[in-house]
Coordinates of C-alpha atoms and ligand atoms in Angstrom, one line a residue:
M25 CA 0.0 0.0 -0.1
S26 CA 1.3 3.4 -1.0
L27 CA 2.1 5.8 1.9
K28 CA 0.3 9.0 2.3
Q29 CA 2.8 12.0 1.6
V30 CA 3.0 14.6 4.1
L31 CA 5.1 17.9 3.6
H32 CA 5.9 21.0 5.7
I33 CA 3.8 24.1 5.0
I34 CA 6.1 27.1 4.5
D35 CA 5.1 30.3 3.0
G36 CA 1.6 29.0 2.3
K37 CA 3.1 26.0 0.2
E38 CA 3.4 22.3 0.6
T39 CA 7.3 22.1 0.8
A40 CA 9.8 19.1 1.0
S41 CA 12.8 19.3 3.2
V42 CA 15.8 21.0 2.0
S43 CA 17.8 17.9 2.7
G44 CA 15.0 15.6 1.1
R45 CA 14.9 13.6 4.4
T46 CA 11.6 11.9 5.3
F47 CA 10.4 9.8 8.1
E48 CA 7.5 7.4 8.5
S49 CA 4.5 7.6 10.7
I50 CA 3.4 4.4 12.1
N51 CA -0.3 3.3 12.5
P52 CA -0.2 2.1 16.2
A53 CA -3.3 -0.2 15.6
T54 CA -1.3 -2.2 13.0
G55 CA 2.4 -1.4 13.8
Q56 CA 2.8 -0.5 10.1
P57 CA 3.9 2.7 8.5
W58 CA 1.0 4.5 6.7
A59 CA 2.5 8.0 6.0
S60 CA 5.7 9.3 4.7
V61 CA 6.7 12.7 6.3
A62 CA 9.2 15.4 5.4
Y63 CA 11.9 15.5 8.2
G64 CA 12.8 19.0 9.1
E65 CA 16.3 20.2 10.1
S66 CA 17.5 23.6 11.1
E67 CA 17.5 24.9 7.5
D68 CA 13.6 24.0 7.3
V69 CA 13.1 25.8 10.7
N70 CA 15.0 28.8 9.5
R71 CA 12.8 29.0 6.3
A72 CA 9.6 28.7 8.2
V73 CA 10.7 31.2 10.8
E74 CA 11.5 33.7 8.0
S75 CA 8.4 33.0 6.3
G76 CA 6.5 33.7 9.6
W77 CA 8.3 37.2 10.0
R78 CA 7.7 38.1 6.3
A79 CA 4.0 37.6 6.6
F80 CA 4.1 39.4 9.9
E81 CA 5.9 42.4 8.7
S82 CA 3.8 42.6 5.6
G83 CA 1.0 43.2 7.9
T84 CA -1.3 40.8 5.8
W85 CA -2.6 39.3 9.0
S86 CA -0.9 41.3 11.8
R87 CA -2.6 44.4 10.6
M88 CA -5.9 43.0 9.1
P89 CA -8.9 44.7 10.7
A90 CA -9.9 42.5 13.5
T91 CA -13.4 41.8 12.2
D92 CA -11.8 40.4 9.1
Q93 CA -9.4 38.3 11.3
A94 CA -12.6 37.2 13.2
Q95 CA -14.4 36.3 10.0
R96 CA -11.5 34.1 8.7
M97 CA -11.1 32.4 12.0
R98 CA -14.8 31.3 11.9
T99 CA -14.3 30.0 8.5
V100 CA -11.4 27.8 9.8
S101 CA -13.8 26.5 12.3
R102 CA -16.6 25.9 9.8
L103 CA -14.2 23.8 7.6
I104 CA -13.0 21.7 10.3
R105 CA -16.4 20.9 11.1
E106 CA -17.4 20.1 7.6
R107 CA -14.3 17.8 7.4
A108 CA -14.6 16.3 10.8
D109 CA -15.1 12.7 9.6
Y110 CA -12.2 12.8 7.2
L111 CA -9.7 14.4 9.8
A112 CA -11.0 11.9 12.5
E113 CA -10.0 9.2 10.2
L114 CA -6.4 10.6 9.7
E115 CA -6.3 11.2 13.4
T116 CA -7.3 7.6 14.3
K117 CA -4.6 6.2 11.9
D118 CA -1.9 8.4 13.4
T119 CA -2.8 8.1 17.1
G120 CA -4.7 4.8 17.5
K121 CA -7.5 6.5 19.4
P122 CA -11.1 5.3 18.7
L123 CA -12.8 7.0 15.8
T124 CA -15.5 8.2 18.0
A125 CA -13.0 10.0 20.4
A126 CA -11.0 11.4 17.4
K127 CA -14.2 12.9 16.0
G128 CA -15.1 14.5 19.4
D129 CA -11.5 16.0 19.4
I130 CA -11.9 17.5 16.0
L131 CA -15.3 19.0 16.9
G132 CA -14.0 20.2 20.1
A133 CA -11.0 21.9 18.1
A134 CA -13.4 23.6 15.8
S135 CA -15.2 25.2 18.9
V136 CA -11.9 26.3 20.2
F137 CA -11.2 28.2 17.0
E138 CA -14.7 29.6 17.1
Y139 CA -14.0 30.7 20.7
F140 CA -10.8 32.6 19.7
S141 CA -12.4 34.1 16.7
Q142 CA -14.1 36.4 19.4
I143 CA -10.8 37.6 20.5
P144 CA -9.3 40.0 17.8
D145 CA -11.9 42.5 18.7
H146 CA -11.0 42.4 22.5
V147 CA -7.4 42.9 22.7
L148 CA -8.0 46.0 25.0
G149 CA -5.3 48.4 26.4
T150 CA -5.5 50.5 29.4
T151 CA -5.4 54.2 30.1
Y152 CA -3.9 55.4 33.3
P153 CA -4.6 58.4 35.5
S154 CA -2.0 61.0 34.3
D155 CA -0.4 64.2 35.5
P156 CA -2.1 67.3 33.9
G157 CA -1.2 67.7 30.2
Y158 CA -0.1 63.9 29.9
F159 CA -2.0 60.9 28.6
T160 CA -0.7 57.6 29.2
Y161 CA -2.0 54.2 27.8
S162 CA -0.8 50.7 27.3
R163 CA -1.4 48.3 24.4
R164 CA -0.8 44.7 24.0
E165 CA 1.2 43.8 20.9
P166 CA 1.9 40.4 19.1
Y167 CA 5.4 39.0 19.6
G168 CA 5.7 38.4 15.8
V169 CA 6.6 34.8 15.2
V170 CA 5.3 32.2 17.9
G171 CA 6.8 28.8 18.0
G172 CA 4.5 25.9 18.9
I173 CA 5.5 22.5 20.0
A174 CA 3.3 19.7 21.0
P175 CA 3.1 15.9 21.8
W176 CA 1.0 13.2 20.2
N177 CA -1.9 12.5 22.5
F178 CA -4.4 15.2 21.2
P179 CA -2.7 16.4 17.9
F180 CA -5.4 18.2 16.1
M181 CA -6.7 19.7 19.4
L182 CA -3.3 20.7 20.4
V183 CA -2.2 22.2 16.9
V184 CA -5.5 24.3 17.2
W185 CA -4.5 25.4 20.9
K186 CA -1.0 26.3 19.7
T187 CA -2.4 28.5 16.7
A188 CA -5.7 30.0 17.7
G189 CA -4.4 32.0 20.7
P190 CA -1.2 33.2 18.9
L191 CA -3.2 34.2 15.7
A192 CA -6.1 36.0 17.5
V193 CA -3.7 38.6 18.7
G194 CA -2.0 39.1 15.4
N195 CA 1.1 36.8 15.5
S196 CA 2.4 34.3 12.8
V197 CA 3.2 30.7 14.1
V198 CA 5.8 28.0 13.3
L199 CA 4.4 24.7 14.5
K200 CA 6.5 21.5 15.3
M201 CA 4.0 18.8 16.2
A202 CA 4.9 15.4 17.4
E203 CA 6.9 13.1 15.2
Q204 CA 4.4 10.2 16.0
T205 CA 1.3 12.2 14.7
P206 CA 2.2 14.6 12.0
V207 CA -0.6 14.0 9.5
T208 CA -3.4 16.3 10.7
T209 CA -1.2 19.2 11.4
T210 CA -0.6 19.6 7.5
E211 CA -4.3 19.3 6.9
F212 CA -4.9 22.0 9.5
A213 CA -2.4 24.4 7.9
K214 CA -4.0 23.7 4.5
I215 CA -7.6 24.4 5.9
C216 CA -6.1 27.9 7.5
L217 CA -4.9 28.8 3.9
E218 CA -8.2 27.9 2.3
A219 CA -10.1 30.0 5.0
G220 CA -8.0 33.1 3.8
I221 CA -5.5 33.2 6.7
P222 CA -2.6 34.6 4.4
P223 CA 0.5 32.4 3.3
G224 CA 3.3 32.6 5.9
V225 CA 1.0 33.0 8.9
V226 CA 0.7 29.3 9.7
N227 CA 3.9 27.5 9.0
V228 CA 4.6 23.7 9.7
V229 CA 7.7 22.0 10.1
H230 CA 7.8 18.2 10.8
G231 CA 10.4 16.3 12.6
D232 CA 11.4 15.1 16.0
G233 CA 13.1 16.4 19.2
E234 CA 15.9 17.9 17.3
T235 CA 13.7 19.8 15.0
G236 CA 11.8 20.9 18.0
A237 CA 15.0 22.0 19.8
A238 CA 16.1 24.0 16.7
L239 CA 12.8 25.8 16.9
A240 CA 13.1 26.4 20.7
A241 CA 16.6 27.7 20.5
H242 CA 15.8 29.9 17.2
P243 CA 16.9 33.6 17.9
R244 CA 14.3 34.9 15.9
V245 CA 11.4 33.1 17.6
P246 CA 10.8 35.3 20.8
K247 CA 7.8 33.1 22.1
I248 CA 7.6 29.4 22.7
T249 CA 4.4 27.7 23.7
F250 CA 5.1 24.1 24.5
T251 CA 3.0 21.1 25.5
G252 CA 4.8 18.0 26.6
S253 CA 6.9 16.4 29.2
T254 CA 8.5 18.3 32.2
E255 CA 11.9 17.1 31.0
V256 CA 11.6 18.8 27.7
G257 CA 10.0 21.7 29.2
R258 CA 13.0 22.2 31.3
S259 CA 15.4 22.0 28.3
I260 CA 13.3 24.5 26.5
I261 CA 13.8 26.9 29.4
R262 CA 17.3 26.4 29.1
S263 CA 17.5 27.0 25.4
S264 CA 15.4 30.2 25.9
A265 CA 18.1 31.8 28.0
D266 CA 20.4 33.3 25.3
A267 CA 17.5 35.1 23.6
I268 CA 15.7 35.8 26.8
K269 CA 12.5 34.2 25.3
S270 CA 9.2 34.1 26.7
V271 CA 8.1 30.6 27.3
H272 CA 4.7 29.2 28.0
L273 CA 4.7 25.6 29.2
E274 CA 2.2 23.0 29.9
L275 CA 3.9 19.9 31.3
G276 CA 3.3 16.6 33.1
G277 CA 1.1 15.6 35.8
K278 CA 0.3 12.9 38.3
S279 CA -3.2 14.0 39.2
P280 CA -5.1 12.8 42.2
N281 CA -8.6 11.6 42.0
I282 CA -10.1 11.6 45.5
I283 CA -13.3 9.8 46.6
F284 CA -14.9 10.8 49.8
A285 CA -17.3 8.5 51.6
D286 CA -20.1 11.1 51.3
A287 CA -19.7 11.1 47.3
N288 CA -22.3 10.2 44.9
L289 CA -20.5 6.9 44.5
D290 CA -22.3 6.0 41.1
Q291 CA -21.0 9.2 39.7
A292 CA -17.7 8.9 41.3
M293 CA -17.3 5.3 39.8
A294 CA -18.2 6.3 36.2
G295 CA -16.0 9.5 36.5
S296 CA -13.1 7.6 38.0
L297 CA -13.0 4.9 35.2
F298 CA -13.0 7.7 32.7
T299 CA -10.3 9.8 34.2
S300 CA -8.1 6.7 34.8
F301 CA -8.3 5.2 31.5
F302 CA -9.7 7.4 28.9
N303 CA -7.4 7.9 26.0
S304 CA -5.4 4.9 27.4
G305 CA -4.4 7.2 30.3
Q306 CA -2.3 9.2 27.8
I307 CA -3.5 12.5 29.0
C308 CA -1.5 14.9 31.2
T309 CA -4.6 15.3 33.5
T310 CA -5.3 11.7 33.7
G311 CA -6.4 10.9 37.2
S312 CA -3.6 8.5 37.6
R313 CA -3.6 8.2 41.4
L314 CA -6.9 7.1 42.8
L315 CA -7.3 8.1 46.5
V316 CA -10.3 6.4 48.2
A317 CA -11.5 7.1 51.7
E318 CA -10.9 4.0 53.9
A319 CA -14.5 3.7 55.1
I320 CA -15.6 2.8 51.4
A321 CA -12.4 1.6 49.9
E322 CA -12.9 -2.2 49.9
E323 CA -16.3 -2.2 48.3
F324 CA -15.5 0.8 45.9
I325 CA -12.1 -0.6 44.7
E326 CA -14.0 -4.2 44.0
K327 CA -16.7 -2.5 41.9
F328 CA -14.3 -0.4 40.2
H329 CA -12.2 -3.6 39.2
Q330 CA -15.3 -5.3 38.0
R331 CA -16.2 -2.3 35.8
A332 CA -12.7 -1.8 34.6
K333 CA -12.7 -5.3 33.3
K334 CA -15.6 -4.5 31.0
I335 CA -13.6 -1.6 29.2
V336 CA -13.3 -2.7 25.6
V337 CA -9.9 -2.6 24.2
G338 CA -9.9 -3.2 20.4
D339 CA -9.6 -2.0 16.7
P340 CA -10.0 1.8 17.0
M341 CA -12.2 1.9 13.8
Q342 CA -14.9 -0.2 15.6
S343 CA -17.7 1.9 17.0
N344 CA -17.7 -0.1 20.4
T345 CA -14.1 0.3 21.1
Q346 CA -13.3 2.3 24.2
L347 CA -9.5 1.9 24.3
G348 CA -7.3 1.8 21.1
P349 CA -3.6 1.0 21.2
L350 CA -1.1 2.9 23.0
I351 CA 0.9 5.4 20.7
S352 CA 4.1 3.4 20.0
Q353 CA 6.3 0.4 20.5
V354 CA 8.4 2.8 22.8
Q355 CA 5.4 3.7 25.0
L356 CA 4.1 0.2 25.1
Q357 CA 7.6 -0.9 26.6
R358 CA 7.6 2.1 28.9
V359 CA 4.2 1.2 30.3
Q360 CA 5.3 -2.4 30.7
N361 CA 8.4 -1.4 32.6
Y362 CA 6.2 0.6 34.9
V363 CA 4.3 -2.4 35.7
K364 CA 7.4 -4.3 36.6
V365 CA 8.7 -1.3 38.7
G366 CA 5.3 -1.2 40.7
K367 CA 5.4 -5.1 41.3
E368 CA 9.1 -4.8 42.4
A369 CA 8.2 -2.1 44.9
G370 CA 5.7 -4.2 46.5
A371 CA 2.4 -2.9 45.3
R372 CA -0.3 -5.4 44.7
V373 CA -1.5 -6.2 41.4
L374 CA -5.3 -6.1 41.4
W375 CA -5.5 -6.4 37.6
E376 CA -2.6 -6.8 35.4
G377 CA -2.6 -5.4 31.8
T378 CA -0.7 -7.5 29.3
P379 CA 0.1 -6.5 25.8
T380 CA -3.3 -7.6 24.0
K381 CA -3.5 -9.3 20.7
I382 CA -6.6 -8.0 18.7
P383 CA -7.5 -10.3 15.9
G384 CA -6.3 -8.8 12.6
H385 CA -4.0 -6.4 14.5
D386 CA -1.3 -8.6 15.6
Q387 CA 1.5 -6.0 15.5
G388 CA -0.5 -3.3 17.1
Y389 CA 0.5 -1.8 20.6
F390 CA -2.8 -2.8 22.5
F391 CA -2.5 -2.9 26.3
Q392 CA -5.1 -3.6 28.9
P393 CA -5.7 -1.3 32.0
T394 CA -3.6 -2.2 35.0
I395 CA -4.8 -1.7 38.7
F396 CA -2.3 -1.4 41.6
T397 CA -3.5 -1.3 45.1
Q398 CA -1.7 -1.1 48.3
V399 CA 0.4 1.6 46.7
H400 CA 2.6 3.7 49.0
P401 CA 2.6 7.2 48.2
D402 CA 6.4 7.3 47.7
M403 CA 6.6 4.6 45.2
R404 CA 7.8 5.5 41.7
I405 CA 4.3 4.4 40.3
A406 CA 2.8 6.9 42.6
Q407 CA 5.1 9.7 41.8
E408 CA 6.1 9.5 38.0
E409 CA 4.0 10.3 35.1
I410 CA 3.4 6.9 33.4
F411 CA 1.3 8.1 30.4
G412 CA -0.5 4.8 30.2
P413 CA -3.5 2.9 31.6
V414 CA -1.7 2.2 35.0
L415 CA -3.6 3.1 38.0
S416 CA -2.3 3.5 41.5
V417 CA -4.7 3.3 44.1
M418 CA -4.2 4.4 47.7
T419 CA -6.3 5.1 50.8
F420 CA -6.8 7.6 53.3
K421 CA -8.1 8.0 56.8
D422 CA -9.3 11.7 57.0
D423 CA -9.1 14.9 54.8
E424 CA -5.7 16.0 56.1
E425 CA -4.2 12.6 54.9
A426 CA -5.9 13.0 51.5
I427 CA -4.6 16.5 51.1
R428 CA -1.0 15.4 52.1
I429 CA -1.1 12.4 49.7
A430 CA -2.5 14.4 46.9
N431 CA 0.0 17.2 47.1
N432 CA 2.9 14.7 47.6
T433 CA 4.4 14.7 44.1
I434 CA 6.6 17.4 42.2
Y435 CA 3.5 18.1 39.8
G436 CA 0.5 20.4 40.2
L437 CA -1.5 20.1 37.1
A438 CA -5.1 18.8 38.0
A439 CA -7.0 17.3 40.8
T440 CA -10.5 15.8 41.1
V441 CA -12.6 15.6 44.3
W442 CA -15.8 13.6 44.7
T443 CA -17.9 14.9 47.4
T444 CA -21.5 16.3 48.1
N445 CA -20.3 18.2 51.2
L446 CA -20.1 21.8 50.0
S447 CA -17.7 22.9 52.9
R448 CA -15.2 20.0 52.2
A449 CA -15.5 20.8 48.4
F450 CA -14.3 24.2 48.9
T451 CA -11.7 23.5 51.4
M452 CA -10.2 20.7 49.3
A453 CA -10.1 23.2 46.4
D454 CA -8.3 25.8 48.6
R455 CA -5.5 23.2 49.8
L456 CA -4.8 21.3 46.7
D457 CA -1.8 22.5 44.8
A458 CA -3.1 22.1 41.3
G459 CA -3.9 24.5 38.4
I460 CA -7.3 22.9 37.9
V461 CA -9.6 21.3 40.5
W462 CA -12.5 19.4 39.3
T463 CA -15.2 18.8 41.9
N464 CA -17.4 16.0 40.8
C465 CA -16.6 16.7 37.0
P466 CA -13.0 15.4 35.9
H467 CA -11.9 16.6 32.5
Y468 CA -14.5 19.2 32.3
L469 CA -12.9 22.1 30.3
K470 CA -14.4 25.4 28.7
W471 CA -12.5 27.4 26.3
N472 CA -13.4 30.7 28.1
V473 CA -11.7 29.5 31.2
P474 CA -7.9 29.7 31.5
L475 CA -5.7 26.9 32.8
E476 CA -2.2 26.9 34.2
G477 CA 0.1 24.3 35.6
H478 CA 1.4 24.7 39.2
R479 CA 4.8 23.7 40.3
T480 CA 6.6 21.5 37.5
S481 CA 3.4 21.3 35.7
G482 CA 3.7 24.5 33.7
L483 CA 4.3 28.2 33.4
G484 CA 1.9 30.7 32.1
E485 CA -1.8 30.6 31.1
D486 CA -3.6 29.2 28.2
L487 CA -7.3 29.6 26.9
G488 CA -9.7 32.2 27.8
L489 CA -8.9 36.0 27.7
E490 CA -5.8 35.3 29.8
S491 CA -4.2 34.0 26.6
I492 CA -4.2 37.5 25.1
K493 CA -1.6 38.3 27.8
T494 CA 0.2 35.1 26.9
F495 CA 0.8 35.8 23.4
T496 CA 1.3 39.5 23.5
K497 CA 4.0 41.7 25.2
L498 CA 3.2 45.1 26.8
K499 CA 3.9 48.6 25.4
V500 CA 3.1 51.8 27.3
N501 CA 3.0 55.2 25.6
Y502 CA 3.3 58.4 27.8
I503 CA 2.3 61.4 25.6
N504 CA 3.1 65.0 26.8
Y505 CA 0.4 67.2 25.2
G506 CA 1.0 70.2 27.4
G507 CA 2.5 69.0 30.6
H508 CA 6.0 69.6 31.8
Q509 CA 8.4 71.5 29.6
M510 CA 11.9 69.9 29.3
N511 CA 14.4 72.0 31.1
W512 CA 17.7 70.1 31.4
G513 CA 21.4 70.8 30.5
Ligands
LIG613 P1 6.3 12.9 24.9 O1 7.1 12.2 26.0 O2 4.7 13.1 25.3 O3 6.6 12.5 23.5 P2 7.9 15.1 24.7 O4 8.0 16.1 25.8 O5 9.0 14.2 24.6 O6 6.6 14.3 25.2 O7 7.7 15.6 23.3 C1 6.7 16.7 23.1 C2 7.1 17.5 21.7 O8 8.3 18.0 22.0 C3 7.2 16.7 20.6 O9 6.8 17.5 19.5 C4 8.9 16.3 20.3 O10 9.2 16.2 19.1 C5 9.4 17.7 21.0 N1 10.7 17.7 21.6 C6 11.3 16.7 22.0 N2 12.7 17.0 22.6 C7 12.7 18.3 22.5 C8 13.6 19.3 22.7 N3 14.7 18.8 23.2 N4 13.3 20.7 22.4 C9 12.1 20.8 21.9 N5 11.2 20.0 21.4 C10 11.5 18.7 21.7

């Protein structure tokens, strides 16, 4: 079968690499390559960055009237919706996620773009009380070229997150999405062109960590927005030092999902299954630590185990599949290794996931969920981000112990609390050190609400009106129209 050809998008054109190098994208459900992708090196990154600056300086987008920008952004959103089935199919082949989930991501991404289409008219400045004869105001200005780097777990959603905010305030972007899932990124950039976003505003360079590093260190990219591992986030901060870049980071997590005895336990059960295993646990906000009140622990965990066993792992193209394969052979090995690490540390394996063979998909990277109980909060499986369907279950005696265990990692991305007690709900939200607290609603997100990781989970805000600040720099202007006369020297 011939491979789908995927190129960079530079200056509004599909472009091969200067070197002619390519790499293959593997379909995780079959273990077979299905796309051949241009591999970008620093020369390709340079070209994309220069293309971004040319577009920016020409003003075709950066100085376009805001109402026209908004209209074109709405067109992007409409085209995404119209092509949702096609895009979902590509996304499933690249990620292995079930087709229904992929379609949900695509439609969600369309609504993100729609939300951000309201922003161009709302990039407001401030006026300040001034001395007599002075007028002082501030305004927010685009950086110019923003570099966007993202991982493979939500490729289309993330390419939209990395583009919509920067574009809404007048920037151009250079995107380096994950090497495992490049296909829908090029499709997205083509949709932007079709919607009337001028050539050079949305540039795409495919490649791996080296390509990403070239973009992150590029002296002409003053702002980087990165989603990915905390380790790579650190290296992005280091490589931003010379140019004193502004960096926006959304990094890893080890989110607690806390069940109190007073919770609506049916809801808590369904929500816990979802946050533990949805997208095969490959989400930075996965509730990978289940904390259950001792009083209800035995019964809750037993029911949870029985329900988890019914999760359908299978061909992502089938409508009844709930979990597709993991993203890659590397990830499969990594997850298996964590199962070994958990066992060696003495945690009890309640249900052991093994690499699963799906009929007709012998080479796919399928893996059943795994549940560890009697996990000590200091064990590696309770501390490190696994990014797979491996759950660490712990119990707690009282609220203080729940808080202590929940906050006992280097991360601070998200936390879920299940309770019907209002006072407990607010107190937990006060005390949990996480950028997002979900009370009875894991993974609920609205695009007009900002988010930010605490501690090693991130730096800077995304989404909502706060993203205006994230993707612009401040300028103030003091105007003397009749104030002090200069009298010096
Ligand atoms: P994951 O472990 O989920 O793959 P990573 O943080 O390794 O997450 O990768 C996220 C993105 O960062 C990918 O697009 C990857 O190619 C890119 N990347 C990896 N290493 C670097 C680096 N040193 N500098 C910049 N980008 C990188």
